[in-house]
Amino acid sequence: MKSDNLALSLLCAALPLALLAALASGPVAVDLGAALREGWRGDSSDAVILWQLRLPRALLAILVGAALGLGGAAMQGMLRNPLAEPALLGVSSGAALAAILLLYYGSALRAGWGAAWQSGWLLPALAIAGAFCAVACVWLLAGRGASASRLVLAGVAINAFLSALMALALNYAPSMFAMQEIVFWLLGSLANRGWDQLLLALPFVLVGGLLLYCARNYLRALSLGEASAASLGFRGHRYPLLVLLGIASAVGAAVAVAGTIGFVGLVVPHLMRPLVNQDPGRLLWSSALAGALLLLLADIVVINFVGAQELRIGAVTAFIGAPFFFWLIVSARRGQQL
């Protein structure tokens, strides 16, 4: 118990330090002290860069990382599979397809939805709706009272269908500019995000976290098996639906504002599980903290990467996740448990 409390304390201490590092990172040197003293309404270049550019981006990285880590831990707990992640149930694909359709028909929507388009909330709002639609399709296809294996099969089927639709949209993109915009969005990025995207995603992530908090004891009971969970009073479809809605709300909002960012929801629960004594309830919040820290550190790498074009954060998390799974495979070959 002391070791996991120490790990959580270290995460809580490291997150503010990483936030300061993110605020100090960038191609332009900023006097953070002067910008903080000027406050939100400061009109100097330092204040504008800090309050309007760097702070919302850093807070969004924390929010998105926490949502992905939380959703990954909940998914692995519900399916009792350490290789599960939110994308398995089509949450990411549903949000991505809705965003792609908006980008695909962007020229027509700019005329009819000009104000909404310019405000920047139309794309993430539709992406969140797409995530909920994907989860609803999985739930309807699997049926009430579906087992974990049937949920996985339904999720794989819906995810494959949505991926095919995304490939079709890319294949028939109306222009090279539209195709480039779609591909860049799919790679995931926090560039050019501001307070509007942060405030749009925040309530959905909070609601998703609250739903998963209410289902934490169900995840604990489920670790003993579905029959044991039913004998402890977790019968029916209420709790699985609660978990699915929580994942859809949190992860759907994260994908909606940042694009598809892989490996965070898959790697972070693996790293944190030994530190919380395999407790699925405690794993939720430790994964949220670790996911926030991981994505913020990845964004610091992106900000400080020197190149003609900004490196996409999805590529950075993939570079982090792939070696981790190489290590898992080597550990499994040596007889260690995943």
Short mmCIF file of C-alpha atoms in Angstrom, two decimals:
data_model
loop_
_atom_site.label_atom_id
_atom_site.label_comp_id
_atom_site.label_asym_id
_atom_site.label_seq_id
_atom_site.Cartn_x
_atom_site.Cartn_y
_atom_site.Cartn_z
CA MET A 1 0.00 0.00 0.00
CA LYS A 2 2.85 2.36 0.78
CA SER A 3 4.48 1.74 -2.60
CA ASP A 4 1.36 2.56 -4.61
CA ASN A 5 0.69 5.67 -2.52
CA LEU A 6 4.27 6.74 -3.15
CA ALA A 7 3.85 6.18 -6.90
CA LEU A 8 0.67 8.26 -6.99
CA SER A 9 2.34 10.98 -4.94
CA LEU A 10 5.25 11.07 -7.39
CA LEU A 11 2.84 11.36 -10.30
CA CYS A 12 0.99 14.22 -8.62
CA ALA A 13 4.30 15.98 -7.99
CA ALA A 14 5.65 15.38 -11.49
CA LEU A 15 2.58 16.72 -13.28
CA PRO A 16 2.95 20.39 -12.16
CA LEU A 17 6.67 20.26 -13.00
CA ALA A 18 5.87 18.95 -16.47
CA LEU A 19 3.27 21.70 -16.85
CA LEU A 20 5.89 24.35 -16.07
CA ALA A 21 8.23 22.73 -18.57
CA ALA A 22 5.49 22.81 -21.21
CA LEU A 23 4.78 26.50 -20.54
CA ALA A 24 8.48 27.28 -20.89
CA SER A 25 8.84 25.25 -24.10
CA GLY A 26 8.55 26.68 -27.57
CA PRO A 27 10.43 28.50 -30.29
CA VAL A 28 9.99 31.85 -28.52
CA ALA A 29 11.44 32.55 -25.08
CA VAL A 30 8.81 33.83 -22.66
CA ASP A 31 9.23 35.54 -19.30
CA LEU A 32 6.76 33.38 -17.35
CA GLY A 33 6.96 35.54 -14.22
CA ALA A 34 6.07 38.72 -16.07
CA ALA A 35 3.32 37.01 -18.05
CA LEU A 36 1.78 35.56 -14.88
CA ARG A 37 1.87 38.95 -13.17
CA GLU A 38 0.10 40.56 -16.11
CA GLY A 39 -2.67 37.98 -15.88
CA TRP A 40 -5.28 36.89 -18.37
CA ARG A 41 -5.91 40.37 -19.74
CA GLY A 42 -2.26 41.22 -20.34
CA ASP A 43 -1.55 42.58 -23.81
CA SER A 44 2.19 41.98 -24.02
CA SER A 45 3.53 39.29 -26.33
CA ASP A 46 4.63 37.16 -23.36
CA ALA A 47 1.16 37.26 -21.79
CA VAL A 48 -0.58 36.45 -25.07
CA ILE A 49 1.73 33.49 -25.78
CA LEU A 50 1.33 32.11 -22.27
CA TRP A 51 -2.39 32.59 -21.68
CA GLN A 52 -3.76 32.14 -25.18
CA LEU A 53 -1.38 29.59 -26.74
CA ARG A 54 0.73 27.56 -24.35
CA LEU A 55 -1.53 27.22 -21.30
CA PRO A 56 -4.65 25.91 -23.11
CA ARG A 57 -2.50 23.52 -25.15
CA ALA A 58 -0.79 22.14 -22.03
CA LEU A 59 -4.07 21.80 -20.13
CA LEU A 60 -5.62 20.08 -23.14
CA ALA A 61 -2.71 17.61 -23.22
CA ILE A 62 -3.37 16.82 -19.55
CA LEU A 63 -7.10 16.42 -20.15
CA VAL A 64 -6.73 14.23 -23.25
CA GLY A 65 -4.03 12.09 -21.68
CA ALA A 66 -6.12 11.57 -18.55
CA ALA A 67 -9.16 10.61 -20.63
CA LEU A 68 -7.18 8.10 -22.71
CA GLY A 69 -5.51 6.54 -19.67
CA LEU A 70 -8.81 6.35 -17.80
CA GLY A 71 -10.62 4.84 -20.77
CA GLY A 72 -7.89 2.28 -21.35
CA ALA A 73 -7.93 1.14 -17.72
CA ALA A 74 -11.73 0.85 -17.74
CA MET A 75 -11.72 -1.10 -21.01
CA GLN A 76 -9.09 -3.55 -19.79
CA GLY A 77 -10.96 -4.00 -16.53
CA MET A 78 -14.32 -4.63 -18.19
CA LEU A 79 -12.99 -7.07 -20.78
CA ARG A 80 -10.39 -8.55 -18.40
CA ASN A 81 -7.90 -8.29 -21.22
CA PRO A 82 -4.60 -6.41 -20.79
CA LEU A 83 -4.46 -5.77 -24.55
CA ALA A 84 -7.81 -4.01 -24.74
CA GLU A 85 -8.09 -0.30 -25.44
CA PRO A 86 -10.98 2.09 -26.22
CA ALA A 87 -10.38 1.81 -29.97
CA LEU A 88 -11.42 -1.84 -29.71
CA LEU A 89 -15.07 -0.81 -29.30
CA GLY A 90 -15.01 1.70 -32.13
CA VAL A 91 -14.95 4.81 -29.94
CA SER A 92 -11.96 6.33 -31.73
CA SER A 93 -13.14 5.22 -35.17
CA GLY A 94 -16.63 6.65 -34.63
CA ALA A 95 -15.23 10.03 -33.62
CA ALA A 96 -12.69 9.96 -36.44
CA LEU A 97 -15.28 9.08 -39.10
CA ALA A 98 -17.54 11.95 -38.04
CA ALA A 99 -14.59 14.34 -38.19
CA ILE A 100 -13.51 13.01 -41.60
CA LEU A 101 -16.99 13.49 -43.03
CA LEU A 102 -16.96 17.07 -41.80
CA LEU A 103 -13.55 17.68 -43.35
CA TYR A 104 -14.68 15.90 -46.53
CA TYR A 105 -17.72 18.13 -46.96
CA GLY A 106 -16.00 21.15 -45.44
CA SER A 107 -16.45 23.43 -48.42
CA ALA A 108 -20.23 23.02 -48.33
CA LEU A 109 -20.41 23.38 -44.56
CA ARG A 110 -18.37 26.57 -44.57
CA ALA A 111 -21.24 28.22 -46.43
CA GLY A 112 -24.11 26.86 -44.36
CA TRP A 113 -22.42 26.68 -40.95
CA GLY A 114 -19.99 29.57 -41.26
CA ALA A 115 -20.21 30.83 -37.68
CA ALA A 116 -20.01 27.36 -36.16
CA TRP A 117 -17.11 26.46 -38.43
CA GLN A 118 -15.16 29.59 -37.57
CA SER A 119 -15.69 29.06 -33.82
CA GLY A 120 -13.96 25.69 -34.04
CA TRP A 121 -16.54 23.71 -32.05
CA LEU A 122 -18.43 22.08 -34.93
CA LEU A 123 -15.82 19.39 -35.70
CA PRO A 124 -15.27 18.21 -32.09
CA ALA A 125 -19.01 18.31 -31.36
CA LEU A 126 -19.79 16.02 -34.31
CA ALA A 127 -16.84 13.77 -33.41
CA ILE A 128 -18.20 13.31 -29.89
CA ALA A 129 -21.58 12.41 -31.39
CA GLY A 130 -19.82 9.91 -33.67
CA ALA A 131 -18.16 8.22 -30.68
CA PHE A 132 -21.52 7.79 -28.92
CA CYS A 133 -23.10 6.43 -32.11
CA ALA A 134 -20.30 3.86 -32.47
CA VAL A 135 -20.75 2.65 -28.88
CA ALA A 136 -24.53 2.48 -29.36
CA CYS A 137 -24.02 0.31 -32.45
CA VAL A 138 -21.70 -2.00 -30.52
CA TRP A 139 -24.20 -2.27 -27.68
CA LEU A 140 -27.11 -3.01 -30.01
CA LEU A 141 -25.11 -5.54 -32.01
CA ALA A 142 -23.84 -7.39 -28.94
CA GLY A 143 -27.26 -7.38 -27.27
CA ARG A 144 -28.26 -6.93 -23.66
CA GLY A 145 -26.33 -8.95 -21.15
CA ALA A 146 -23.58 -9.61 -23.68
CA SER A 147 -20.45 -11.33 -22.45
CA ALA A 148 -17.04 -9.74 -22.74
CA SER A 149 -16.17 -11.90 -25.74
CA ARG A 150 -19.35 -10.90 -27.57
CA LEU A 151 -18.68 -7.22 -26.86
CA VAL A 152 -15.19 -7.63 -28.30
CA LEU A 153 -16.54 -9.32 -31.42
CA ALA A 154 -19.16 -6.61 -31.89
CA GLY A 155 -16.53 -3.92 -31.33
CA VAL A 156 -14.15 -5.48 -33.84
CA ALA A 157 -16.96 -5.70 -36.42
CA ILE A 158 -18.07 -2.07 -35.95
CA ASN A 159 -14.47 -0.86 -35.85
CA ALA A 160 -13.63 -2.67 -39.10
CA PHE A 161 -16.71 -1.23 -40.80
CA LEU A 162 -15.91 2.31 -39.66
CA SER A 163 -12.29 1.90 -40.76
CA ALA A 164 -13.50 0.82 -44.19
CA LEU A 165 -15.68 3.93 -44.41
CA MET A 166 -12.71 6.10 -43.44
CA ALA A 167 -10.58 4.47 -46.13
CA LEU A 168 -13.36 5.08 -48.65
CA ALA A 169 -13.55 8.75 -47.68
CA LEU A 170 -9.78 9.10 -48.07
CA ASN A 171 -9.90 7.33 -51.43
CA TYR A 172 -12.51 9.74 -52.78
CA ALA A 173 -11.30 12.91 -51.08
CA PRO A 174 -12.35 15.88 -53.22
CA SER A 175 -8.88 17.42 -53.25
CA MET A 176 -5.32 16.85 -52.11
CA PHE A 177 -5.82 19.59 -49.52
CA ALA A 178 -8.81 17.76 -48.02
CA MET A 179 -6.88 14.48 -47.99
CA GLN A 180 -3.92 16.13 -46.26
CA GLU A 181 -6.22 17.73 -43.69
CA ILE A 182 -7.87 14.36 -42.97
CA VAL A 183 -4.57 12.49 -42.65
CA PHE A 184 -3.08 15.12 -40.36
CA TRP A 185 -6.16 15.00 -38.14
CA LEU A 186 -5.95 11.20 -37.95
CA LEU A 187 -2.33 11.40 -36.82
CA GLY A 188 -3.37 13.38 -33.75
CA SER A 189 -2.19 16.83 -32.75
CA LEU A 190 -2.61 19.52 -30.11
CA ALA A 191 -1.45 22.31 -32.38
CA ASN A 192 -3.78 25.29 -32.91
CA ARG A 193 -6.04 24.15 -30.07
CA GLY A 194 -7.28 26.73 -27.61
CA TRP A 195 -9.73 27.40 -24.84
CA ASP A 196 -12.74 26.59 -27.03
CA GLN A 197 -11.64 22.99 -27.55
CA LEU A 198 -10.63 22.62 -23.91
CA LEU A 199 -13.96 23.90 -22.59
CA LEU A 200 -15.88 21.73 -25.05
CA ALA A 201 -14.10 18.51 -24.07
CA LEU A 202 -13.93 19.17 -20.31
CA PRO A 203 -17.57 18.45 -19.37
CA PHE A 204 -17.63 15.23 -21.40
CA VAL A 205 -14.41 13.99 -19.79
CA LEU A 206 -15.72 14.88 -16.33
CA VAL A 207 -19.02 13.09 -16.96
CA GLY A 208 -17.15 10.07 -18.31
CA GLY A 209 -14.89 10.02 -15.27
CA LEU A 210 -17.90 10.24 -12.95
CA LEU A 211 -19.61 7.31 -14.69
CA LEU A 212 -16.47 5.20 -14.44
CA TYR A 213 -16.08 6.16 -10.79
CA CYS A 214 -19.59 4.87 -10.14
CA ALA A 215 -18.62 1.59 -11.86
CA ARG A 216 -15.31 1.09 -10.03
CA ASN A 217 -16.67 -1.59 -7.67
CA TYR A 218 -18.19 -3.42 -10.64
CA LEU A 219 -14.75 -3.54 -12.25
CA ARG A 220 -13.29 -4.88 -9.01
CA ALA A 221 -15.94 -7.60 -8.81
CA LEU A 222 -15.54 -8.40 -12.50
CA SER A 223 -11.87 -9.22 -11.95
CA LEU A 224 -13.12 -12.35 -10.13
CA GLY A 225 -15.20 -13.40 -13.14
CA GLU A 226 -18.65 -12.60 -14.49
CA ALA A 227 -20.34 -15.26 -12.31
CA SER A 228 -18.69 -13.90 -9.18
CA ALA A 229 -19.66 -10.34 -10.11
CA ALA A 230 -23.28 -11.45 -10.59
CA SER A 231 -23.27 -13.19 -7.21
CA LEU A 232 -22.07 -9.96 -5.61
CA GLY A 233 -25.08 -8.09 -6.97
CA PHE A 234 -23.71 -6.72 -10.24
CA ARG A 235 -26.32 -8.33 -12.48
CA GLY A 236 -27.96 -7.14 -15.66
CA HIS A 237 -26.77 -4.67 -18.23
CA ARG A 238 -26.69 -1.54 -16.10
CA TYR A 239 -23.02 -1.61 -15.12
CA PRO A 240 -21.56 -2.64 -18.51
CA LEU A 241 -23.60 0.15 -20.09
CA LEU A 242 -22.28 2.56 -17.45
CA VAL A 243 -18.70 1.64 -18.34
CA LEU A 244 -19.32 1.93 -22.07
CA LEU A 245 -20.96 5.33 -21.73
CA GLY A 246 -18.13 6.54 -19.51
CA ILE A 247 -15.52 5.40 -22.02
CA ALA A 248 -17.45 6.90 -24.94
CA SER A 249 -17.85 10.25 -23.18
CA ALA A 250 -14.24 10.61 -22.00
CA VAL A 251 -12.36 9.06 -24.91
CA GLY A 252 -14.77 10.38 -27.54
CA ALA A 253 -14.19 13.93 -26.32
CA ALA A 254 -10.42 13.37 -26.29
CA VAL A 255 -10.39 12.07 -29.86
CA ALA A 256 -12.75 14.84 -30.95
CA VAL A 257 -10.39 17.64 -29.94
CA ALA A 258 -7.00 16.01 -30.52
CA GLY A 259 -7.50 13.37 -33.20
CA THR A 260 -6.57 9.72 -32.83
CA ILE A 261 -3.67 9.27 -30.41
CA GLY A 262 -2.68 5.66 -30.02
CA PHE A 263 -0.95 3.59 -27.33
CA VAL A 264 -1.69 5.87 -24.36
CA GLY A 265 -4.77 3.88 -23.31
CA LEU A 266 -2.90 0.65 -23.93
CA VAL A 267 0.49 1.29 -22.35
CA VAL A 268 -0.39 3.37 -19.30
CA PRO A 269 -2.59 0.77 -17.51
CA HIS A 270 0.18 -1.80 -18.04
CA LEU A 271 2.69 0.46 -16.35
CA MET A 272 0.44 1.35 -13.43
CA ARG A 273 -1.16 -2.03 -12.70
CA PRO A 274 1.72 -3.41 -10.57
CA LEU A 275 1.84 -0.16 -8.59
CA VAL A 276 -1.80 -0.43 -7.45
CA ASN A 277 -1.68 -4.15 -6.59
CA GLN A 278 -3.82 -5.06 -9.61
CA ASP A 279 -6.81 -3.17 -8.16
CA PRO A 280 -9.05 -2.12 -11.12
CA GLY A 281 -10.65 0.66 -9.09
CA ARG A 282 -7.39 2.32 -8.11
CA LEU A 283 -6.02 1.67 -11.59
CA LEU A 284 -8.56 4.10 -13.07
CA TRP A 285 -7.19 7.17 -11.31
CA SER A 286 -3.54 6.18 -11.42
CA SER A 287 -3.89 5.61 -15.18
CA ALA A 288 -5.56 8.99 -15.57
CA LEU A 289 -2.65 10.71 -13.81
CA ALA A 290 -0.02 8.72 -15.71
CA GLY A 291 -1.79 9.28 -19.03
CA ALA A 292 -1.91 13.03 -18.41
CA LEU A 293 1.80 13.08 -17.57
CA LEU A 294 2.76 10.90 -20.55
CA LEU A 295 0.88 12.97 -23.11
CA LEU A 296 2.14 16.25 -21.66
CA LEU A 297 5.73 14.98 -21.87
CA ALA A 298 5.10 13.78 -25.44
CA ASP A 299 3.77 17.23 -26.35
CA ILE A 300 6.89 18.84 -24.88
CA VAL A 301 8.91 16.66 -27.26
CA VAL A 302 6.67 17.80 -30.13
CA ILE A 303 7.01 21.48 -29.23
CA ASN A 304 10.79 21.29 -29.05
CA PHE A 305 11.19 19.21 -32.18
CA VAL A 306 12.92 21.29 -34.82
CA GLY A 307 11.61 20.70 -38.31
CA ALA A 308 9.87 22.23 -41.28
CA GLN A 309 6.55 20.93 -39.97
CA GLU A 310 5.41 20.11 -36.45
CA LEU A 311 5.76 16.46 -35.49
CA ARG A 312 2.39 14.80 -34.84
CA ILE A 313 1.87 13.70 -31.26
CA GLY A 314 0.33 10.41 -32.38
CA ALA A 315 3.68 9.49 -33.93
CA VAL A 316 5.49 10.29 -30.67
CA THR A 317 3.17 8.09 -28.58
CA ALA A 318 3.59 5.30 -31.13
CA PHE A 319 7.37 5.54 -30.76
CA ILE A 320 6.89 5.26 -27.00
CA GLY A 321 4.37 2.41 -27.17
CA ALA A 322 6.05 0.14 -29.70
CA PRO A 323 9.29 -0.43 -27.69
CA PHE A 324 7.18 -1.05 -24.60
CA PHE A 325 5.40 -3.91 -26.33
CA PHE A 326 8.69 -5.26 -27.62
CA TRP A 327 9.71 -5.46 -23.98
CA LEU A 328 6.42 -7.18 -23.09
CA ILE A 329 7.00 -9.83 -25.74
CA VAL A 330 10.55 -10.48 -24.51
CA SER A 331 9.24 -10.72 -20.94
CA ALA A 332 6.57 -13.20 -22.01
CA ARG A 333 9.20 -15.34 -23.75
CA ARG A 334 11.11 -15.47 -20.48
CA GLY A 335 8.05 -16.85 -18.72
CA GLN A 336 6.87 -13.65 -17.05
CA GLN A 337 3.16 -12.85 -16.94
CA LEU A 338 1.79 -9.98 -19.04
#
